[in-house]
GROMACS .gro file of C-alpha atoms in nm:
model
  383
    1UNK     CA    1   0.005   5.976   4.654
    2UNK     CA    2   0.330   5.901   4.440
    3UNK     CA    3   0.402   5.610   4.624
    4UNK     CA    4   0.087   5.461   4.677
    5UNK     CA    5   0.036   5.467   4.275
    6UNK     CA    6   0.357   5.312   4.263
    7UNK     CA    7   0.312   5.018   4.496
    8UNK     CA    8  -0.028   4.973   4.280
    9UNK     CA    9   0.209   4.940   4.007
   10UNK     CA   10  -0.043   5.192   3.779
   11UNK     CA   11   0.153   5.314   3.438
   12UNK     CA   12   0.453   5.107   3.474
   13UNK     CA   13   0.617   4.940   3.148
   14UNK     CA   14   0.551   4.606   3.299
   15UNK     CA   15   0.158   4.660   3.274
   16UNK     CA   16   0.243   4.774   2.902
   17UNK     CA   17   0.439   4.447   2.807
   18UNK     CA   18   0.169   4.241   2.993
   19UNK     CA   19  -0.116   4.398   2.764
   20UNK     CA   20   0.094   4.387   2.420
   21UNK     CA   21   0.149   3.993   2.505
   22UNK     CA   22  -0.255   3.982   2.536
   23UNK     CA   23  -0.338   4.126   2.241
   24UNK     CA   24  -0.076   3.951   2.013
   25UNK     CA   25  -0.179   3.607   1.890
   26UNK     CA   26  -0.010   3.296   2.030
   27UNK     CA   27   0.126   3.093   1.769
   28UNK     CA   28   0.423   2.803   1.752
   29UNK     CA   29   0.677   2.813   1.477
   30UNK     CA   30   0.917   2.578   1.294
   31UNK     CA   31   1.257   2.679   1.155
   32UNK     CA   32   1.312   2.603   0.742
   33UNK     CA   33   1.605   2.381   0.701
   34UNK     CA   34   1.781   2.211   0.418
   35UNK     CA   35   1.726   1.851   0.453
   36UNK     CA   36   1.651   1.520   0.242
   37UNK     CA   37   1.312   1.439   0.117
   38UNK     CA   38   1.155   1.186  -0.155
   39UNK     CA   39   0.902   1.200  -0.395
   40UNK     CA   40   0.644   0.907  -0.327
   41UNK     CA   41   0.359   0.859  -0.460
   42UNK     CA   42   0.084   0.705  -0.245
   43UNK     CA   43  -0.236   0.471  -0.281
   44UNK     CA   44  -0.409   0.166  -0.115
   45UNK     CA   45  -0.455  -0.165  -0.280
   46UNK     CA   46  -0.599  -0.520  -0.161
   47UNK     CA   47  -0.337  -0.829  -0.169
   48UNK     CA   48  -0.396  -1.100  -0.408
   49UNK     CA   49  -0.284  -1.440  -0.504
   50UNK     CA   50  -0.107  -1.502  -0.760
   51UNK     CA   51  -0.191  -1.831  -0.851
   52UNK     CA   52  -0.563  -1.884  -0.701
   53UNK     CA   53  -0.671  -2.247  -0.851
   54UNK     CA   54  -1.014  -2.429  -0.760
   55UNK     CA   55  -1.004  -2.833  -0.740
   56UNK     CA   56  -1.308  -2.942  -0.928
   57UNK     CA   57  -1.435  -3.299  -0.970
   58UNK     CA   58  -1.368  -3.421  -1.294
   59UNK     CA   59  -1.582  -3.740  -1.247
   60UNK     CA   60  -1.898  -3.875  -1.003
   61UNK     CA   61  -1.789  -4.055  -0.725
   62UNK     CA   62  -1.819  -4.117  -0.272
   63UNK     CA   63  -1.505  -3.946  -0.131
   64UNK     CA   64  -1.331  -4.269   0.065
   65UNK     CA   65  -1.001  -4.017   0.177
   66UNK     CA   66  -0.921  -3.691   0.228
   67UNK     CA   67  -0.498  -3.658   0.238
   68UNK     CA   68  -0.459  -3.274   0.325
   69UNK     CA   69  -0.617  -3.000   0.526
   70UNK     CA   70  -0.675  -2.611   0.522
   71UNK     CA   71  -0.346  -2.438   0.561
   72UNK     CA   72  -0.113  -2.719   0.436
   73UNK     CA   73   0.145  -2.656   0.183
   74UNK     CA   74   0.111  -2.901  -0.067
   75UNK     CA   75   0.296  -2.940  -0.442
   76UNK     CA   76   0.177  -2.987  -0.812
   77UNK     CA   77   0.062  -3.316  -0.855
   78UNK     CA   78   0.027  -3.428  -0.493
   79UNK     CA   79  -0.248  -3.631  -0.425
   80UNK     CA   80  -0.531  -3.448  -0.202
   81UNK     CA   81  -0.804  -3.701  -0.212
   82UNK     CA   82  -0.943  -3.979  -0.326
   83UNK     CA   83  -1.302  -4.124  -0.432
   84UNK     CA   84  -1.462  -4.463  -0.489
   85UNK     CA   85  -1.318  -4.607  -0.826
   86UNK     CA   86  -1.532  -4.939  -0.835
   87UNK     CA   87  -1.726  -4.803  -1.162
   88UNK     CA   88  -1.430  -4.715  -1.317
   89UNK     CA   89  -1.224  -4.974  -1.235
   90UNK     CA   90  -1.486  -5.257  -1.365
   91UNK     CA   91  -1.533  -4.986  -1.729
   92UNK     CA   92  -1.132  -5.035  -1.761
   93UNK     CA   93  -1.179  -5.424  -1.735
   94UNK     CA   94  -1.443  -5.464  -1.964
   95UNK     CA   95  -1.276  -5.232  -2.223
   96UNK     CA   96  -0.911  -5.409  -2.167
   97UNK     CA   97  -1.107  -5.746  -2.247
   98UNK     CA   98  -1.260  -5.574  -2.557
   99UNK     CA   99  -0.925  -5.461  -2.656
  100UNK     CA  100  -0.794  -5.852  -2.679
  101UNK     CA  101  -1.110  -5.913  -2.909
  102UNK     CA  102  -1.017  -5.668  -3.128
  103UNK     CA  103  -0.658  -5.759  -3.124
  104UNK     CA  104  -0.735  -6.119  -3.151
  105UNK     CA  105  -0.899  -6.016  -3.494
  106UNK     CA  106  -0.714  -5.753  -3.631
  107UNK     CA  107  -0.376  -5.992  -3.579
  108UNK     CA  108  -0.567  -6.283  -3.816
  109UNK     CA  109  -0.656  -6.044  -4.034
  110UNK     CA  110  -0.343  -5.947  -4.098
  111UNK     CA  111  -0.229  -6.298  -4.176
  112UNK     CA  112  -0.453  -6.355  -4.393
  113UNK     CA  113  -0.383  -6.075  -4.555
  114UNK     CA  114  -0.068  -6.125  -4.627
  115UNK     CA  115  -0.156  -6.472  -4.756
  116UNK     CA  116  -0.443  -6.352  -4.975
  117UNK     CA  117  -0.725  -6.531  -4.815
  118UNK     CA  118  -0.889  -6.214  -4.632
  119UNK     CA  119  -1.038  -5.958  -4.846
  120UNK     CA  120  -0.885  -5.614  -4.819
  121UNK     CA  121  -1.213  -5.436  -4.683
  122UNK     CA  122  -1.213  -5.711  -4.402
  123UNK     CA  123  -0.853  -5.662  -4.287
  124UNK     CA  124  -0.950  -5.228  -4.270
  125UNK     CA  125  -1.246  -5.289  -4.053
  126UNK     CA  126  -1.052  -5.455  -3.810
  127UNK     CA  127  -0.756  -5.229  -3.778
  128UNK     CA  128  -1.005  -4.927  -3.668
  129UNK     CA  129  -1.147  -5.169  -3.472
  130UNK     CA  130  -0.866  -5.198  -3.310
  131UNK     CA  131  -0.773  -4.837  -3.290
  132UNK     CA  132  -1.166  -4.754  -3.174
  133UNK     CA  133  -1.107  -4.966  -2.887
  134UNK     CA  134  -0.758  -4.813  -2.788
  135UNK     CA  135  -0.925  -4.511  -2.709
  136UNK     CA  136  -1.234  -4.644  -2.513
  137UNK     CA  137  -0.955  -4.787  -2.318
  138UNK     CA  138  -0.735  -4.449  -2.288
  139UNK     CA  139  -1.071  -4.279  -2.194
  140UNK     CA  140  -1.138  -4.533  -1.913
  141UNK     CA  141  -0.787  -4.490  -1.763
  142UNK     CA  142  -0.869  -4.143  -1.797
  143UNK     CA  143  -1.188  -4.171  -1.578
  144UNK     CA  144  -0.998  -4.381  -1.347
  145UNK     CA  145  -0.756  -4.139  -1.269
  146UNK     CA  146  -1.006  -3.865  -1.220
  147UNK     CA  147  -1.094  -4.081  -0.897
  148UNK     CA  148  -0.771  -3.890  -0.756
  149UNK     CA  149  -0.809  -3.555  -0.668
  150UNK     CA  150  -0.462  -3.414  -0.711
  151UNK     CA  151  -0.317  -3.062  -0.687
  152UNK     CA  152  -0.295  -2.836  -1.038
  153UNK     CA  153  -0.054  -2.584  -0.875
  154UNK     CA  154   0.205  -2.558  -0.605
  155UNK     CA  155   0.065  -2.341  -0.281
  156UNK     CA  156  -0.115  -2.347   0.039
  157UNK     CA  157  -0.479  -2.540   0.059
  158UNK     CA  158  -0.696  -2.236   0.153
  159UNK     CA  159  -1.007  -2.435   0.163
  160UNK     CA  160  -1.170  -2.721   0.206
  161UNK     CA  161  -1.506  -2.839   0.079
  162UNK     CA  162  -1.571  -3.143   0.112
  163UNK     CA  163  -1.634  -3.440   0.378
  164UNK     CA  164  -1.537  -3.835   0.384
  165UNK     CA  165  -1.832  -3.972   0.256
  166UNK     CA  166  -2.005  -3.735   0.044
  167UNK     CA  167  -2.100  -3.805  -0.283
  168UNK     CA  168  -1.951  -3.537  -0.492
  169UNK     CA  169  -2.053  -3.430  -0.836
  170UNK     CA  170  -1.900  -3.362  -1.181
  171UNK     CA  171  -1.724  -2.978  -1.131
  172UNK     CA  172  -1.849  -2.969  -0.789
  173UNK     CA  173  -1.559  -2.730  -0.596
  174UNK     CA  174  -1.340  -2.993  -0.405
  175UNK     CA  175  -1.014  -2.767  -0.285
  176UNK     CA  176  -0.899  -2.404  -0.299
  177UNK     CA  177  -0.537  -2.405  -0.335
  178UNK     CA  178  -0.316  -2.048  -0.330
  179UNK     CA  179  -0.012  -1.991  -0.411
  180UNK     CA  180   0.158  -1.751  -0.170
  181UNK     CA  181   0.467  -1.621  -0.334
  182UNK     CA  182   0.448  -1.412  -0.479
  183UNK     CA  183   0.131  -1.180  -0.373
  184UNK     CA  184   0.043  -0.850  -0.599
  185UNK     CA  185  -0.122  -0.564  -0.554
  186UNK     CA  186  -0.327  -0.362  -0.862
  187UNK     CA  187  -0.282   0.018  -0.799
  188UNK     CA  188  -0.539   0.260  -0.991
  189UNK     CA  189  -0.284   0.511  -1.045
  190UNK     CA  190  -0.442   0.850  -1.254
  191UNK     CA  191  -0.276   0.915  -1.582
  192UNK     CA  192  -0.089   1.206  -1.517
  193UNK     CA  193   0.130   0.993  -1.284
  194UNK     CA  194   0.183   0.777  -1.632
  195UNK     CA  195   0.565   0.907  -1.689
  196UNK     CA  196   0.654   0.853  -1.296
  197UNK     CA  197   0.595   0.553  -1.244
  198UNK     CA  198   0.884   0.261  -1.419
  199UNK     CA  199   0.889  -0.111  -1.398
  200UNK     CA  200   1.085  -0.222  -1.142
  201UNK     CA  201   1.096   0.048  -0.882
  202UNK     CA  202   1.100  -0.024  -0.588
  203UNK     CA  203   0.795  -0.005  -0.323
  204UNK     CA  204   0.673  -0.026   0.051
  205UNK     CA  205   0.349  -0.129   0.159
  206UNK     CA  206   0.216  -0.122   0.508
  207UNK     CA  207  -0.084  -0.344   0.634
  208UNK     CA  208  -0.304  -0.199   0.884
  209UNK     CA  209  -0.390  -0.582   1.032
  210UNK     CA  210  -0.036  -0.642   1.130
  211UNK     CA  211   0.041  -0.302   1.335
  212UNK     CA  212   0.125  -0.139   1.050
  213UNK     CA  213   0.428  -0.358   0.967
  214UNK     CA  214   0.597  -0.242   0.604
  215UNK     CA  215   0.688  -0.490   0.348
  216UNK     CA  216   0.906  -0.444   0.055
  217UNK     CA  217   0.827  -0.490  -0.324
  218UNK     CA  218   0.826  -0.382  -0.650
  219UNK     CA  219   0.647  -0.309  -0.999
  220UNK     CA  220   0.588  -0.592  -1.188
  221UNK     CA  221   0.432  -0.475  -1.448
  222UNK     CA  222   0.219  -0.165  -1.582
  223UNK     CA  223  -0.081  -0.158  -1.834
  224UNK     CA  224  -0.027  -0.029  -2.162
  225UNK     CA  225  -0.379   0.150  -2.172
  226UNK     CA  226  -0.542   0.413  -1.952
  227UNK     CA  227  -0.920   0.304  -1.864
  228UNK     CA  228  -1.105   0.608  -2.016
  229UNK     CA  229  -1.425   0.578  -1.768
  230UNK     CA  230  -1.202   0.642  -1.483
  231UNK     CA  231  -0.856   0.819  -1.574
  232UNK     CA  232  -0.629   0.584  -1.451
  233UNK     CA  233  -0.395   0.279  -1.513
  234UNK     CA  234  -0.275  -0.080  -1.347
  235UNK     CA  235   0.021  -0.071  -1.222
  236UNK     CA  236   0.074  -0.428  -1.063
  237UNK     CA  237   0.322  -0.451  -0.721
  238UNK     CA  238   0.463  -0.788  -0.630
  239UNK     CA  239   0.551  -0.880  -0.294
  240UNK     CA  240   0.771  -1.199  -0.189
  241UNK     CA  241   0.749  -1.252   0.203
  242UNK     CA  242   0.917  -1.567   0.327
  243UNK     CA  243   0.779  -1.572   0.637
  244UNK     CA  244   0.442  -1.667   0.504
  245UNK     CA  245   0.296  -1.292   0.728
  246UNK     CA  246   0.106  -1.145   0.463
  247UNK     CA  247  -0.183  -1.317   0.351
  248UNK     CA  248  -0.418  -1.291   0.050
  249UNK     CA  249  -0.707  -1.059   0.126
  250UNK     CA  250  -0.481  -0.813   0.348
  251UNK     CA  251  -0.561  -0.441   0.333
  252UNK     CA  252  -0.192  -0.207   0.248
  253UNK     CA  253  -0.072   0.128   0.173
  254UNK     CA  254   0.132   0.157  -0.064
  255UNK     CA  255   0.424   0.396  -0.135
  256UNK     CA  256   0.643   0.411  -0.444
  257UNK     CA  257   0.964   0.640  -0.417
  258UNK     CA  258   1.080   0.765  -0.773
  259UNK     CA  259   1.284   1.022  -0.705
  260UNK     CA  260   1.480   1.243  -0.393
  261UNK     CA  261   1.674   1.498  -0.354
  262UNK     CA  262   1.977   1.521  -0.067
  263UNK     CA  263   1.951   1.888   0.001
  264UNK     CA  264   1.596   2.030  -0.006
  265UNK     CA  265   1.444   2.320   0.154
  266UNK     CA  266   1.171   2.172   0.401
  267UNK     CA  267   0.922   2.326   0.594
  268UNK     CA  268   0.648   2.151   0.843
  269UNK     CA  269   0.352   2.051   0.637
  270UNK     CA  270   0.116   2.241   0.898
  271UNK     CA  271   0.301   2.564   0.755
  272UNK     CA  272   0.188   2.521   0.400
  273UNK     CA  273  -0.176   2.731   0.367
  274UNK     CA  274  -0.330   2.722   0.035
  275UNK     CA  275  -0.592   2.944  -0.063
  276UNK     CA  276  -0.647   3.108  -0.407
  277UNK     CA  277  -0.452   2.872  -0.612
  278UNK     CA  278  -0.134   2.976  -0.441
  279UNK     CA  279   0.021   2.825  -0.184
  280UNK     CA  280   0.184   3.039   0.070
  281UNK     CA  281   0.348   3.081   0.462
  282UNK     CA  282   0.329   3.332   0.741
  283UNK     CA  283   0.685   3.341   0.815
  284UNK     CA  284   0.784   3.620   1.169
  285UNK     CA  285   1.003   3.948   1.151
  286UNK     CA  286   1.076   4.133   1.484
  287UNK     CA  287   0.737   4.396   1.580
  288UNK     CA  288   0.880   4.739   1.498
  289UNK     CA  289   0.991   4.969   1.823
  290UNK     CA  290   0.684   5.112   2.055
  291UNK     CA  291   0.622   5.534   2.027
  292UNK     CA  292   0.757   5.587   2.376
  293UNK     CA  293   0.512   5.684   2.608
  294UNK     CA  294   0.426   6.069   2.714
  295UNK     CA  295   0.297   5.979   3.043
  296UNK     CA  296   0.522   6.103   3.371
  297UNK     CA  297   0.683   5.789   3.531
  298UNK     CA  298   0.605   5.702   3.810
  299UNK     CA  299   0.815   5.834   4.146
  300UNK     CA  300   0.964   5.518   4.345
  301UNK     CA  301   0.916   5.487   4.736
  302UNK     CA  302   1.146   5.533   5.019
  303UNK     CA  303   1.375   5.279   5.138
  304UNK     CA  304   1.173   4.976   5.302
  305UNK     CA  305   0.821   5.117   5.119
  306UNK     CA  306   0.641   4.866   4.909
  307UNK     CA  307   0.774   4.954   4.550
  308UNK     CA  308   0.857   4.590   4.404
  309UNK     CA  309   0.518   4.642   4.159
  310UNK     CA  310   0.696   4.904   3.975
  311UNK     CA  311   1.007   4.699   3.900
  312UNK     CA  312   0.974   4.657   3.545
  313UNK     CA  313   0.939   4.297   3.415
  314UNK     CA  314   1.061   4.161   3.109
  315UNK     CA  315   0.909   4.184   2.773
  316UNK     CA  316   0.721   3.953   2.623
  317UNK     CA  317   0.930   3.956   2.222
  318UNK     CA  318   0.656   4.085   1.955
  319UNK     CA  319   0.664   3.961   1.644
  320UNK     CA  320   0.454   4.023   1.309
  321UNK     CA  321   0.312   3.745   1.059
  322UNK     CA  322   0.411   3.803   0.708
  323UNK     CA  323   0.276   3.635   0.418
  324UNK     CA  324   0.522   3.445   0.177
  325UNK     CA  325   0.399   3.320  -0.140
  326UNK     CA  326   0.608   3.024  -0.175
  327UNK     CA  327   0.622   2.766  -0.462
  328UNK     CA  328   0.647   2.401  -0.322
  329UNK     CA  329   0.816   2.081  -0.414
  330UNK     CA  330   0.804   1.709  -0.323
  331UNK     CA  331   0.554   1.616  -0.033
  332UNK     CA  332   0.686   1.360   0.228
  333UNK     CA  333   0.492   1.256   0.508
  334UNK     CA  334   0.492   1.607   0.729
  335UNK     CA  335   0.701   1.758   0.531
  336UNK     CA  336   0.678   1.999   0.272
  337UNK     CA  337   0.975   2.150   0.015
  338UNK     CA  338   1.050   2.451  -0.055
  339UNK     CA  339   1.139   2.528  -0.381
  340UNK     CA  340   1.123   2.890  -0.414
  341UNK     CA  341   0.978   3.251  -0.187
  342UNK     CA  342   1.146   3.097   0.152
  343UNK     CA  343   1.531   3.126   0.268
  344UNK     CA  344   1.697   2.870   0.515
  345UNK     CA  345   1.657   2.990   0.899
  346UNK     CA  346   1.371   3.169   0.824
  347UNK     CA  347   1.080   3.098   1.065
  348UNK     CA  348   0.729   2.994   0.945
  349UNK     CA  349   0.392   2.977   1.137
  350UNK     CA  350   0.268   2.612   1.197
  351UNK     CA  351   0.023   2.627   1.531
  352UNK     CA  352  -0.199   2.918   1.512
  353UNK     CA  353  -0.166   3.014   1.147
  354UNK     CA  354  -0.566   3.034   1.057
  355UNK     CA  355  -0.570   3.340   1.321
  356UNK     CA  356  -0.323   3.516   1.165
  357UNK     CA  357  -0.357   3.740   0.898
  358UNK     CA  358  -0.073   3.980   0.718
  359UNK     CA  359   0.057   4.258   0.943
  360UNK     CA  360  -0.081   4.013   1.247
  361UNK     CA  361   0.109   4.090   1.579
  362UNK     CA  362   0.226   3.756   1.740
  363UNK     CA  363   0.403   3.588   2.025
  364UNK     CA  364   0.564   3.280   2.013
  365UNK     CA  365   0.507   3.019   2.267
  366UNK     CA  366   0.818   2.866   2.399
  367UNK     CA  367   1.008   3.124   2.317
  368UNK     CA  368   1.326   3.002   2.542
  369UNK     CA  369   1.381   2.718   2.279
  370UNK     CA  370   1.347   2.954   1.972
  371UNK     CA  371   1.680   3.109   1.801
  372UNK     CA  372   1.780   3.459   1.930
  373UNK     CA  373   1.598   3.725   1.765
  374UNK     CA  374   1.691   4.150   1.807
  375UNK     CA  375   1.484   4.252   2.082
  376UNK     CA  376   1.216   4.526   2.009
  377UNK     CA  377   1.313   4.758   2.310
  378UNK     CA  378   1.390   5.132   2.209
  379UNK     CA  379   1.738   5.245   2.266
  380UNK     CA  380   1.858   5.306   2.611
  381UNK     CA  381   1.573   5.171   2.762
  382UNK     CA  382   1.551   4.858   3.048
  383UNK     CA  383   1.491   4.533   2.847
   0.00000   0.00000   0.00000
């Protein structure tokens, strides 16, 4: 009967280390280490132009040209279009001839004048006159020009809205033209972030249309005020990008680093379990020793008898969960410091943590890649 209970394998301390590593819960766990982390602070804006100008029509008129399309790069002052100047051309002539008049009469005037023939009054009329008509003829120059639709700003035509031959009105939208570099961004930042954020720092944004590609930048500039409806404050990023990638419009993320530190205690973000206002971590100590069993081992086989059941097999290592209040530091992607309640080595919880409570027996999964821990075998006994 002895034997045959011990090729069934009934009682032995493998059966025991197979139902502690059933019970236990399975968790992974991450080491705390000292390493670098920075402070960032994080928010999404939407890229905009800089300078953003519309090309109105100043005057009435048939468009006869159109010099430049969507997507050219064009400077201040360059000529974009032009319309039929007929009307304004034949207003210039008439008030150029009406200009002679008037100079024809203000110059005899003068003379007689100055020989005391032409009354004073006479001579005054005909120098405003004159001047009158020097400004009808400034103003139809000025309307003559207005027949060429030039560019008010150096950028990139964005859009076009017009066609050769269409009659265009007075401050009817001819041309979009955007200047490219720089872009900025308008963060709503909230108010208690007020002292962290400085002029100038430095910033990375990354835009979700271009694979996630990062671009640098900084602050430009911040608002003096805090908008009381809402709690928060511009703070305006600038972006130069040579390459002429980003694009007005574009969707980023934005993160500002203002501060790091070189030798920070850092645990895996999934560690970090806040609940009550505190925030805490179920670090792993070594299970205490088993009360060694009363029951009569088991009485091996003869030679050559089926007895390989009873052959003890190794222990799954026990551990316990422990909860650590902990008080935390910067936040960095993943990562999570440590300021205070955690020492360096020590191993936290990050996989299986919401089954765990205080005093919870655990296992850890992949064990063979874990640091060596004292085994929780009683003295004397086959690990």
């Amino acid at each position: 009967m002895a034997v045959s209970l011990a090729a069934c394998g009934g009682g032995g301390p493998g059966k025991d280390a197979g139902a502690n590593a059933q019970t236990a819960i399975p968790v992974e766990v991450a080491a705390a280490k000292h390493q670098s982390v920075t402070a960032n602070y994080s928010g999404t804006a939407t890229l905009e132009a800089v300078g953003d100008a519309q090309v109105v029509a100043k005057t009435t008129g048939i468009v006869l040209k159109i010099l430049v399309e969507e997507g050219q790069r064009v400077e201040k002052g360059q000529l974009l279009a032009t319309l039929d100047d007929d009307t304004a051309r034949n207003k210039l002539a008439q008030s150029d001839a009406t200009l002679k008049k008037a100079q024809a009469a203000y110059d005899k005037a003068e003379k007689g004048l100055a020989l005391k023939i032409t009354p004073r009054a006479d001579y005054d009329r005909d120098k405003f006159d004159l001047e009158m008509q020097k400004a009808v003829v400034a103003g139809a120059q000025l309307d003559l020009s207005y027949t060429r639709i030039v560019a008010p700003i150096a950028g990139v035509i964005a859009k076009r809205s017009i066609k050769i031959g269409n009659l265009v009105q007075t401050n009817q939208n001819l041309f979009q033209v955007v200047d490219l570099d720089p872009l900025e961004a308008v963060l709503n930042v909230p108010e208690r972030d007020l002292d962290t954020l400085k002029t100038g720092q430095p910033v990375q944004m990354r835009v979700d249309a271009l694979g996630g590609k990062s671009f640098a930048g900084s602050i430009a500039r911040i608002a003096p005020v805090v908008d009381a409806a809402s709690g928060t404050f511009r703070a305006t990023c600038q972006f130069r990008d040579e390459s002429g990638t980003l694009k007005p419009g574009m969707f980023g993320r934005i993160e500002v680093a203002y501060d790091q530190r070189h030798d920070a205690l850092v645990v895996p973000r999934t560690a970090l379990v806040e609940e009550d206002g505190e925030s805490s971590v179920f670090i792993i100590e070594p299970a205490p020793p088993k009360p060694k069993s009363d029951k009569p081992e088991a009485k091996k086989g003869k030679p050559g008898e089926a007895v390989a059941s009873e052959q003890a097999k190794p222990e799954v290592p026990l551990f316990v969960a422990k909860r650590r209040i902990v008080k935390t530091g910067y936040v960095e992607g993943d990562r999570v410091e440590v300021r205070d309640g955690l020492k360096d080595g020590e191993r936290v919880i990050t996989i299986g943590r919401n089954a765990v409570r205080d005093g919870t027996e655990v296992h850890v999964l992949d064990e063979a890649n874990q640091p060596a821990v004292a085994s929780n075998t009683q003295p004397g006994k086959a690990a």
